mmCIF file of N, CA, C and O in Angstrom:
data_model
loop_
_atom_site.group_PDB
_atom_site.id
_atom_site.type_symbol
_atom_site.label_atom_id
_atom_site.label_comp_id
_atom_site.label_asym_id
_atom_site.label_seq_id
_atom_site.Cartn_x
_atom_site.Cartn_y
_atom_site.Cartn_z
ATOM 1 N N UNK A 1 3.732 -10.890 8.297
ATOM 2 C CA UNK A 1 2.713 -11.861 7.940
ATOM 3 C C UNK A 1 1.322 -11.354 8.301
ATOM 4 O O UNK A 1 0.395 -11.482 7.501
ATOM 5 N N UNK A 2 1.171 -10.816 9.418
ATOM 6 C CA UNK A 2 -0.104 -10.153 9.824
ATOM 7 C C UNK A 2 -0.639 -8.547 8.898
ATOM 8 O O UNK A 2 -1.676 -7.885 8.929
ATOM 9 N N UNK A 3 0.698 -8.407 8.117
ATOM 10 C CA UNK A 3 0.011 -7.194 7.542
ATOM 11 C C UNK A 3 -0.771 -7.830 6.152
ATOM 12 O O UNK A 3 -1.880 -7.440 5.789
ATOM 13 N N UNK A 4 -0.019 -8.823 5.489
ATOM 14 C CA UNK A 4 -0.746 -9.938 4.526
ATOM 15 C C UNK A 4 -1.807 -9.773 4.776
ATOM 16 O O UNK A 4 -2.438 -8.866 4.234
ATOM 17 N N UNK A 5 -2.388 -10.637 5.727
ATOM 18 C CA UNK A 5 -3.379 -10.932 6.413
ATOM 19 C C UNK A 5 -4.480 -10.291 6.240
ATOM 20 O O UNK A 5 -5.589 -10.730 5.935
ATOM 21 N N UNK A 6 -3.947 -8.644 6.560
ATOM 22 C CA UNK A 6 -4.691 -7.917 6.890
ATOM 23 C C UNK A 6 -5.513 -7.518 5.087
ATOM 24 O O UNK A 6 -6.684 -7.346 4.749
ATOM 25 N N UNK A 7 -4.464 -7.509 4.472
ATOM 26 C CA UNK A 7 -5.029 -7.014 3.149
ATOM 27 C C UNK A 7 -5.299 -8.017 2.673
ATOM 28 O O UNK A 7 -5.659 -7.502 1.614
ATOM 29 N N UNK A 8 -5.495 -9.330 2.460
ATOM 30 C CA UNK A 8 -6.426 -10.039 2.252
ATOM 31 C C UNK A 8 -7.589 -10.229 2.919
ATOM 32 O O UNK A 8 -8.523 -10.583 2.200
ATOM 33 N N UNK A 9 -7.863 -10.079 4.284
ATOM 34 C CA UNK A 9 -9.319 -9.925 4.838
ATOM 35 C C UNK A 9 -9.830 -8.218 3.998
ATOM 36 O O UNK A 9 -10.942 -8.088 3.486
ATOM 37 N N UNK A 10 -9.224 -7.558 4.010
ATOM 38 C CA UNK A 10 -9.960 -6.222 3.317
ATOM 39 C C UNK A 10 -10.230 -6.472 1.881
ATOM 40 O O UNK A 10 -11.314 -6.063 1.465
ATOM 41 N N UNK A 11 -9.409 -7.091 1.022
ATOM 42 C CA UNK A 11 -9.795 -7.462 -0.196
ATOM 43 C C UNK A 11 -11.169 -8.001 -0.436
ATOM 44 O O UNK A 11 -12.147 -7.570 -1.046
ATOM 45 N N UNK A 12 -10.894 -9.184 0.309
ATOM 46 C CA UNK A 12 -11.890 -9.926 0.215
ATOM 47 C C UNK A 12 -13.392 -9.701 0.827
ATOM 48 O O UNK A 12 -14.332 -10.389 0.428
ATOM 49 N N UNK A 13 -13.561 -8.600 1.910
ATOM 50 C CA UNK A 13 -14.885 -7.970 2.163
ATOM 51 C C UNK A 13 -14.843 -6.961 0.988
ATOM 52 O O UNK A 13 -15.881 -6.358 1.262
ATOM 53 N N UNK A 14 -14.492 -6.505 0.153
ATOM 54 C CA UNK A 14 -14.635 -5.590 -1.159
ATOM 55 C C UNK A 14 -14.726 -6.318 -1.889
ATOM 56 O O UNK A 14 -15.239 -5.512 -2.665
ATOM 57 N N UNK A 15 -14.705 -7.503 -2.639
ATOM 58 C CA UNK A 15 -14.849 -8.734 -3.146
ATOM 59 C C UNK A 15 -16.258 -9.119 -2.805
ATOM 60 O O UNK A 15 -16.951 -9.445 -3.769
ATOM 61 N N UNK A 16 -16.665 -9.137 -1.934
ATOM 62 C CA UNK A 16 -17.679 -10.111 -1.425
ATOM 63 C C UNK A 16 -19.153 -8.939 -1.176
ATOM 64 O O UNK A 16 -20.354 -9.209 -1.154
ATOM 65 N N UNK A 17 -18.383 -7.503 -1.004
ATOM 66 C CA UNK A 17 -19.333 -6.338 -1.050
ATOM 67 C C UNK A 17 -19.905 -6.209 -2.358
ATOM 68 O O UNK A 17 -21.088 -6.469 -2.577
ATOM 69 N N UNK A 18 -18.991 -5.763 -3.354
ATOM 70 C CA UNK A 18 -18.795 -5.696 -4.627
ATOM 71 C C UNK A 18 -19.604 -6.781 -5.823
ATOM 72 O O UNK A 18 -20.605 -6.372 -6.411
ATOM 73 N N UNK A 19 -19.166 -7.873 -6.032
ATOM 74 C CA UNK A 19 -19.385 -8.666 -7.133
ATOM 75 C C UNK A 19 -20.889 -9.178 -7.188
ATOM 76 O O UNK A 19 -21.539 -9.298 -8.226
ATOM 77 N N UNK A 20 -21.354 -9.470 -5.854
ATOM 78 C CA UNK A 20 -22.465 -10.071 -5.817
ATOM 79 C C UNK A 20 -23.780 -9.178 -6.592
ATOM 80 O O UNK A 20 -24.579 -9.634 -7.410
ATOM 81 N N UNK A 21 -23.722 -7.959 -6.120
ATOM 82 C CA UNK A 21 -24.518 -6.879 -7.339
ATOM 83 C C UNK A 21 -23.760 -6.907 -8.441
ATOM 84 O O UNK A 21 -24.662 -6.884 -9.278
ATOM 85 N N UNK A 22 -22.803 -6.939 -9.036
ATOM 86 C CA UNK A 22 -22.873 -7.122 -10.494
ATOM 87 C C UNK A 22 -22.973 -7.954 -11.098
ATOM 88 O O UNK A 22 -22.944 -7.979 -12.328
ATOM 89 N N UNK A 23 -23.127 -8.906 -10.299
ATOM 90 C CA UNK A 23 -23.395 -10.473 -10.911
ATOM 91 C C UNK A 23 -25.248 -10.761 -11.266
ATOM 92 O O UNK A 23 -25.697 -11.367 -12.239
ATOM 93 N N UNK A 24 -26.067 -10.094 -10.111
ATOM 94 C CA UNK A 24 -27.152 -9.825 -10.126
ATOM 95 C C UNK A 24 -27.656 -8.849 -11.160
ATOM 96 O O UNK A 24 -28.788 -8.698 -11.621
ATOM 97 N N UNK A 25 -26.617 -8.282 -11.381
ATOM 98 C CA UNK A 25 -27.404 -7.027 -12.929
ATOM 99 C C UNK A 25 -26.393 -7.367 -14.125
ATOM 100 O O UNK A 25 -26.046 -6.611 -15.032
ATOM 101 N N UNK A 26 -25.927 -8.969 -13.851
ATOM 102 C CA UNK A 26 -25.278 -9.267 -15.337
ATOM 103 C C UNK A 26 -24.609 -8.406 -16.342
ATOM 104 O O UNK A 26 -24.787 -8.101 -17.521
ATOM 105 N N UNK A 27 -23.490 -8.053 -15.082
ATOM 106 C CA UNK A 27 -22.635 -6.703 -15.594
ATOM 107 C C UNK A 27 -20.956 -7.867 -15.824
ATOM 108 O O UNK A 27 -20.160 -8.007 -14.896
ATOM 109 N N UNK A 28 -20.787 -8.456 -17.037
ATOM 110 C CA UNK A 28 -19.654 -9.363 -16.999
ATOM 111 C C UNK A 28 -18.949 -8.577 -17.398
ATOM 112 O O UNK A 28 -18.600 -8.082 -16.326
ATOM 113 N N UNK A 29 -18.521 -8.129 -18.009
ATOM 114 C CA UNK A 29 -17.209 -6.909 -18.344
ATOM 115 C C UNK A 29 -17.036 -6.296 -17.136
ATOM 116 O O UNK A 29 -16.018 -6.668 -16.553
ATOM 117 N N UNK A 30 -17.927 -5.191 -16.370
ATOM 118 C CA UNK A 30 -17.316 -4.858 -15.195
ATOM 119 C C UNK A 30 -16.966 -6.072 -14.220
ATOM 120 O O UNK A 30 -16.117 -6.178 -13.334
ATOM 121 N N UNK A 31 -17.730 -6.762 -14.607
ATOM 122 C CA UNK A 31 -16.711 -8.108 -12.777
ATOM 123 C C UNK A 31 -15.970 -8.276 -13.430
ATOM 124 O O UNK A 31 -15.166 -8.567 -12.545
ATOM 125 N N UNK A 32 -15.035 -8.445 -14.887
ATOM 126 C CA UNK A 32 -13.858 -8.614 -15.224
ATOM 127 C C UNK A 32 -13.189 -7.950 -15.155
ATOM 128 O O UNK A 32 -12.042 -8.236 -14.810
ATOM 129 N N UNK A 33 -13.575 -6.720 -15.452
ATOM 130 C CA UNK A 33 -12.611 -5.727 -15.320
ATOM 131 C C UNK A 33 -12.080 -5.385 -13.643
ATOM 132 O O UNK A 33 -10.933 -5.220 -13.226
ATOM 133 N N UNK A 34 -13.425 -5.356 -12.886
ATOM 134 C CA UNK A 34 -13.298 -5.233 -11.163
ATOM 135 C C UNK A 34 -11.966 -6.125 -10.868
ATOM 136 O O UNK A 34 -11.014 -5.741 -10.187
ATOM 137 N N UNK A 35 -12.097 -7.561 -11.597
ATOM 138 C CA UNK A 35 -11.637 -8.689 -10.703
ATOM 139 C C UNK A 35 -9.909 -8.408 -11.254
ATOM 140 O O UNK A 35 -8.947 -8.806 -10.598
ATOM 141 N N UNK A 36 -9.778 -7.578 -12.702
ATOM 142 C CA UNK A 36 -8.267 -7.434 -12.991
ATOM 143 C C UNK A 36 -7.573 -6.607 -12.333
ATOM 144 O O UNK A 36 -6.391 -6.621 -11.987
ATOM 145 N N UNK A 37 -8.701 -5.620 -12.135
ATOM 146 C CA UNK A 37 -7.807 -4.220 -10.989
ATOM 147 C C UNK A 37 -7.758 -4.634 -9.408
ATOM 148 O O UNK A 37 -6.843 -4.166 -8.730
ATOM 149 N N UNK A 38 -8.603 -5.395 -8.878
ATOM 150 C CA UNK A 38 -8.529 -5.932 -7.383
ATOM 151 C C UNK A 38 -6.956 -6.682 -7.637
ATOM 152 O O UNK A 38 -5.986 -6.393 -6.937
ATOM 153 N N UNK A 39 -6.916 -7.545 -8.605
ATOM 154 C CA UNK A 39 -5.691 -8.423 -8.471
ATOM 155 C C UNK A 39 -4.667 -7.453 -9.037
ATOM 156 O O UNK A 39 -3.519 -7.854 -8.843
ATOM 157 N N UNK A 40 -4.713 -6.781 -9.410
ATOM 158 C CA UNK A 40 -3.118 -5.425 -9.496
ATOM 159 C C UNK A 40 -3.135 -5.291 -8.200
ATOM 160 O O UNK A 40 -2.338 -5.933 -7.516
ATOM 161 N N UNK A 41 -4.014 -4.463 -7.656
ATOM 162 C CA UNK A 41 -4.191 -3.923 -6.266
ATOM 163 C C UNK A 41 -3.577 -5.208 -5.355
ATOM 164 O O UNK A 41 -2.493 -5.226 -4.773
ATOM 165 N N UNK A 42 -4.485 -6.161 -5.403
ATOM 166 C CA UNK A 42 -4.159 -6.798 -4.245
ATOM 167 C C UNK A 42 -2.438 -7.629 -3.876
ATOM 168 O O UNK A 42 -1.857 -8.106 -2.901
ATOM 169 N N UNK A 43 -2.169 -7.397 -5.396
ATOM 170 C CA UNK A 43 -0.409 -7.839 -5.459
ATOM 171 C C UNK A 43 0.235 -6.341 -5.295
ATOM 172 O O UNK A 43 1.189 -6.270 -4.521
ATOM 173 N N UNK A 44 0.002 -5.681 -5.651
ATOM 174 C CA UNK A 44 0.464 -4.235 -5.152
ATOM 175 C C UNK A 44 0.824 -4.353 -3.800
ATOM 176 O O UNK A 44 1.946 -4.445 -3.302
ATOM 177 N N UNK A 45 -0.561 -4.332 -3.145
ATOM 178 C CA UNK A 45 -0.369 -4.165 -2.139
ATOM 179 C C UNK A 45 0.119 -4.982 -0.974
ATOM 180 O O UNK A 45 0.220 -4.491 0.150
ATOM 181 N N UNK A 46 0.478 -6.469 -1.300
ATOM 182 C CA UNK A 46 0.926 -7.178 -0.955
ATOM 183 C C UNK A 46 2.473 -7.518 -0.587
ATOM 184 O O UNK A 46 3.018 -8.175 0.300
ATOM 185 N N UNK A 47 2.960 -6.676 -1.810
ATOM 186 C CA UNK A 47 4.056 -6.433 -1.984
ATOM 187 C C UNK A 47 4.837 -5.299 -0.922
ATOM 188 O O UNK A 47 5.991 -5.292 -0.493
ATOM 189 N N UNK A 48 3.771 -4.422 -0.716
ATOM 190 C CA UNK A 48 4.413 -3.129 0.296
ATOM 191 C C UNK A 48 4.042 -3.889 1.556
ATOM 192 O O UNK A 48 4.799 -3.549 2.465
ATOM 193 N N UNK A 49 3.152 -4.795 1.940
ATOM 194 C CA UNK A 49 3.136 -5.445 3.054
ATOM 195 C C UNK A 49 4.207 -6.372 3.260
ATOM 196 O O UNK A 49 4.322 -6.798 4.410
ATOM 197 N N UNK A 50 5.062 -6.797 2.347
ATOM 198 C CA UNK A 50 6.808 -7.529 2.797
ATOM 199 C C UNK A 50 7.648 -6.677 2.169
ATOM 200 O O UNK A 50 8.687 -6.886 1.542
ATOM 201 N N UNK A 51 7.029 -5.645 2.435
ATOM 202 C CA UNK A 51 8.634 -4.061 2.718
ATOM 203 C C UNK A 51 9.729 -4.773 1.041
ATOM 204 O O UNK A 51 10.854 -5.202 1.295
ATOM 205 N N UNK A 52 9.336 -4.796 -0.184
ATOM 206 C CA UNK A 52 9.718 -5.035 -1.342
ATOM 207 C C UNK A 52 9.325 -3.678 -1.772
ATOM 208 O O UNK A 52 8.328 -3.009 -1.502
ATOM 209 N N UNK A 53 10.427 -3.425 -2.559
ATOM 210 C CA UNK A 53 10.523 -1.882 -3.161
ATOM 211 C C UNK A 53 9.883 -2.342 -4.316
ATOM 212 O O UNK A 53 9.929 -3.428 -4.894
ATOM 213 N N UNK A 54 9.143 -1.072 -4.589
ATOM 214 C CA UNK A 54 8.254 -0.744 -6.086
ATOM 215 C C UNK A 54 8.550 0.213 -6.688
ATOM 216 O O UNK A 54 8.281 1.283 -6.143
ATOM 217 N N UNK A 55 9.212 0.249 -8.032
ATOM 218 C CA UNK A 55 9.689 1.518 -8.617
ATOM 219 C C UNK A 55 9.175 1.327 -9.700
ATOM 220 O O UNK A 55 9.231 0.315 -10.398
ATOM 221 N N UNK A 56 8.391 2.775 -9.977
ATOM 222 C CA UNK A 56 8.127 2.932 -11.251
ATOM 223 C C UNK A 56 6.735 2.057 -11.613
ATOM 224 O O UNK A 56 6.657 1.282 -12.567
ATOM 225 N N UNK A 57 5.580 2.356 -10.595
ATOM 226 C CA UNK A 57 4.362 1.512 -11.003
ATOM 227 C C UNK A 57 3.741 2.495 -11.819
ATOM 228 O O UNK A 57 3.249 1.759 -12.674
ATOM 229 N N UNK A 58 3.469 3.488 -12.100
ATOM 230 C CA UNK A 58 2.870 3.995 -13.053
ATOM 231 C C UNK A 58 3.019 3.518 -14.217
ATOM 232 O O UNK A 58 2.078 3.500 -15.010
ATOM 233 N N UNK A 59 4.663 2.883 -14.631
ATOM 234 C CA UNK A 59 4.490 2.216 -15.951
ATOM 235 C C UNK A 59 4.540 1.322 -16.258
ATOM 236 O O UNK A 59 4.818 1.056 -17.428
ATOM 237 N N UNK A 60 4.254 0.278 -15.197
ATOM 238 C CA UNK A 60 3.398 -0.917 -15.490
ATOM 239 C C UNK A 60 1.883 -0.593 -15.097
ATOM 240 O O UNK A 60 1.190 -1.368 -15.756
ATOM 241 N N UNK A 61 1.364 -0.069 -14.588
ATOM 242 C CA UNK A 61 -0.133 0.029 -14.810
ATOM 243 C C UNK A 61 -0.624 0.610 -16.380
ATOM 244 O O UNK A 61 -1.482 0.168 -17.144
ATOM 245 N N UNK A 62 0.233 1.701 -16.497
ATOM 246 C CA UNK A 62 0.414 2.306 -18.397
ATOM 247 C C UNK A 62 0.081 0.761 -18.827
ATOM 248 O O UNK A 62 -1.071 0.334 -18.916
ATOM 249 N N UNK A 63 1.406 -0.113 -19.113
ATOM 250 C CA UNK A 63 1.602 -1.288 -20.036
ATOM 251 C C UNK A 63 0.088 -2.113 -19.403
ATOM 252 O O UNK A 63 -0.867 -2.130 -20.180
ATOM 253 N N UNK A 64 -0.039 -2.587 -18.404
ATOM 254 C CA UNK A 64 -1.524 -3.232 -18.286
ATOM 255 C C UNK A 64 -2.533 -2.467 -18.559
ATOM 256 O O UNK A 64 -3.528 -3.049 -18.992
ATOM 257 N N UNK A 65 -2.596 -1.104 -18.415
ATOM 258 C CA UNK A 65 -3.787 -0.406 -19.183
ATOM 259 C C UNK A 65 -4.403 -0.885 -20.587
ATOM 260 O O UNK A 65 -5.466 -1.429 -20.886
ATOM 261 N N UNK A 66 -3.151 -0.401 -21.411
ATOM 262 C CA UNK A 66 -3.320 -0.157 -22.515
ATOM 263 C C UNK A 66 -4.232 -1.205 -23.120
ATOM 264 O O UNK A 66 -5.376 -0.879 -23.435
ATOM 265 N N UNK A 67 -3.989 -1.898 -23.221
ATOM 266 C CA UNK A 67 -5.359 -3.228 -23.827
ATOM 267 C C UNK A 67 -6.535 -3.300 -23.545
ATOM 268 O O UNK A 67 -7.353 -3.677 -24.385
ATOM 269 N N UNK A 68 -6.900 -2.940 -22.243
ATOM 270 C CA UNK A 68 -8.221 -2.937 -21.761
ATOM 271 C C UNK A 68 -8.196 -1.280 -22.445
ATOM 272 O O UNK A 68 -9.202 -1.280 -23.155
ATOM 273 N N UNK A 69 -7.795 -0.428 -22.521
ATOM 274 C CA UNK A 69 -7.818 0.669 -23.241
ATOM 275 C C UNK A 69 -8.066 0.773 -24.636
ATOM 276 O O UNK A 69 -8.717 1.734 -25.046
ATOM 277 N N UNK A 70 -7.529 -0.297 -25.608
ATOM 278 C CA UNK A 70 -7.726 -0.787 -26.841
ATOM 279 C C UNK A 70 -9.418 -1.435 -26.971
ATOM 280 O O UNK A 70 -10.218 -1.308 -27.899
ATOM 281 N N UNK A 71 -9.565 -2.172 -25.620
ATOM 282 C CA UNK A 71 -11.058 -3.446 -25.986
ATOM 283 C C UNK A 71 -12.065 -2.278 -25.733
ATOM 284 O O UNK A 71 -12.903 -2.341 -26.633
ATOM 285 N N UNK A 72 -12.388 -1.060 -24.745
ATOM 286 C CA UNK A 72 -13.191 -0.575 -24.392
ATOM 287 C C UNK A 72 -13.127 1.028 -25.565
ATOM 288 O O UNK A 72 -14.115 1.630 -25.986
ATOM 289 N N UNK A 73 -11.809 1.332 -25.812
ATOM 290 C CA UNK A 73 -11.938 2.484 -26.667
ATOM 291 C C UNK A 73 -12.085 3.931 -25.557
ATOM 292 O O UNK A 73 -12.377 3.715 -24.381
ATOM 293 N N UNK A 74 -11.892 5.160 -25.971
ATOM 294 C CA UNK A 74 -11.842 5.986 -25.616
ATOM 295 C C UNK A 74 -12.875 6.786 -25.597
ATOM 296 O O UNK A 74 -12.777 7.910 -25.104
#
């Protein structure tokens, strides 16, 4: 429970470091995009904090890529 913890207090000072300048230079695509990869990350990592096996994240990050890969183009 304390490792939770822990990665939600770190999230959330990168959250709170983070958004407030892009909100100030009216950057809405990047805080959307910021706020989709913090929440991979932060369930990622949430997940290795209650010792739950993860196999094979490369191809679910592939499958969540790909669309934001489609909207932004190559």
């Amino acid at each position: 429970m304390l490792n939770a913890l822990g990665v939600t207090v770190i999230f959330l000072i990168v959250i709170f470091m983070e958004v407030p300048g892009l909100i100030k230079k009216k950057k809405t695509k990047e805080v959307v995009a910021f706020f989709i990869l913090v929440a991979i990350g932060y369930t990622l990592n949430l997940l290795v904090a209650f010792d739950v096996k993860i196999t094979a994240t490369n191809k679910l990050i592939e499958m969540l890529m790909k669309p934001i890969e489609k909207i932004w183009g190559k």
